[in-house]
mmCIF file of C-alpha atoms in Angstrom:
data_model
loop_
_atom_site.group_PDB
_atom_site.id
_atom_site.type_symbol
_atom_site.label_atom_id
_atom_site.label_comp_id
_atom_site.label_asym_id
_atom_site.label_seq_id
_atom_site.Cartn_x
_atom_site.Cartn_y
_atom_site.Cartn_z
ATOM 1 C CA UNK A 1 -9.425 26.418 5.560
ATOM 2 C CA UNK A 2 -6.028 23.931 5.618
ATOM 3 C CA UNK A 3 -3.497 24.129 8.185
ATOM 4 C CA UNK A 4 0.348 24.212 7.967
ATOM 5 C CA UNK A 5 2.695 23.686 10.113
ATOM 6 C CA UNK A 6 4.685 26.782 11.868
ATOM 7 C CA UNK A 7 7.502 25.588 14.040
ATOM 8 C CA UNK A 8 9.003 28.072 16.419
ATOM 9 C CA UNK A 9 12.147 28.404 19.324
ATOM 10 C CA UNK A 10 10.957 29.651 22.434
ATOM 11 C CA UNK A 11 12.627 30.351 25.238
ATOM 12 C CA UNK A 12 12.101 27.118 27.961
ATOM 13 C CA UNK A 13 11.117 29.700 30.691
ATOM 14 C CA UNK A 14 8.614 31.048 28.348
ATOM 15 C CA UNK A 15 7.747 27.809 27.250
ATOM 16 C CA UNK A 16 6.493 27.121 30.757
ATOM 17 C CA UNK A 17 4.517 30.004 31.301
ATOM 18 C CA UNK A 18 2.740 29.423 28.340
ATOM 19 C CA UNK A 19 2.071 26.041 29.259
ATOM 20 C CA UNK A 20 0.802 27.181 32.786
ATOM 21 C CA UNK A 21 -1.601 29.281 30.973
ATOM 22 C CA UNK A 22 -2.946 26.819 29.012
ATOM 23 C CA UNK A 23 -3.233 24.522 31.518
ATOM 24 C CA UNK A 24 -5.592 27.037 33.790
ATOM 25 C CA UNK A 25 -7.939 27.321 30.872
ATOM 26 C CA UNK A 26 -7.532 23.466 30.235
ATOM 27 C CA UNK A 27 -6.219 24.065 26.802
ATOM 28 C CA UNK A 28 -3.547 22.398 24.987
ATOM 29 C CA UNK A 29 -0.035 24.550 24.388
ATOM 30 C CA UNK A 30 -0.985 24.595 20.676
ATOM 31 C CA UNK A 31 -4.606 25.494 21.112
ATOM 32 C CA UNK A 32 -3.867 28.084 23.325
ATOM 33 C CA UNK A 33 -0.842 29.610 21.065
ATOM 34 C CA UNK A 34 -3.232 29.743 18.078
ATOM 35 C CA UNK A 35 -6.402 31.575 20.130
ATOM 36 C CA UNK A 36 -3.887 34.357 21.264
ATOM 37 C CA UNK A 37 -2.574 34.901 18.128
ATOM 38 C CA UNK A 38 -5.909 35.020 16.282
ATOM 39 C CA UNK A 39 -7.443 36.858 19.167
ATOM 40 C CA UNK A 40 -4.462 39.307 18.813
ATOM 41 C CA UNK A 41 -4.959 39.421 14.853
ATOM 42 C CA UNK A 42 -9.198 40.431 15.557
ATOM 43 C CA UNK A 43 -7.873 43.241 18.250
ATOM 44 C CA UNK A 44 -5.610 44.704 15.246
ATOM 45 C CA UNK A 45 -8.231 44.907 12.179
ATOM 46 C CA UNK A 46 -10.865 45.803 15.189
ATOM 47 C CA UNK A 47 -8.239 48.966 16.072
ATOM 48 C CA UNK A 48 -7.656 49.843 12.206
ATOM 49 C CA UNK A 49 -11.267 49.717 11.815
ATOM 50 C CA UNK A 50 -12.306 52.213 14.875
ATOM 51 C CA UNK A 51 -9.564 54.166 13.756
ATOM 52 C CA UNK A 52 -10.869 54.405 9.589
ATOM 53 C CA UNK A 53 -14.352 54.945 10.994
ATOM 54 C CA UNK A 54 -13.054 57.865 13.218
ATOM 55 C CA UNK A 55 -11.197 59.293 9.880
ATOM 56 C CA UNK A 56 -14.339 59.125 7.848
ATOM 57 C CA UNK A 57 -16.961 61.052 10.766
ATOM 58 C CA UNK A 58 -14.412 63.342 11.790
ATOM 59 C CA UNK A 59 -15.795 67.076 10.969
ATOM 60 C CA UNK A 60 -13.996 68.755 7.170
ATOM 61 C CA UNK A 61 -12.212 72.025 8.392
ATOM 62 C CA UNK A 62 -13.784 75.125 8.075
#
């Protein structure tokens, strides 16, 4: 898999947080940016696969 580049404008107070984050897991900004979005991304399909397998058990009405 390549990589782009994805430039964003955050917020300097949210900027810091973000760096205060990463630093307590010893991560870099970018590193820890790109974990929460991909473990974000894996909740999502996890959800919309729970929910599908729900649909497809769920009793036909009588």
């Amino acid at each position: 898999m390549g990589s782009r580049v994805l430039s964003l404008r955050v917020d300097s107070e949210l900027l810091e947080r973000i760096r205060q984050h990463a630093a307590k897991r010893g991560m870099s900004v970018q590193d820890y940016v790109v974990r929460t979005l991909i473990r974000d991304d894996f909740d999502e399909r996890f959800k919309t696969s729970v929910d599908e397998t729900e649909r497809f058990y769920e009793a036909p009405p009588l």
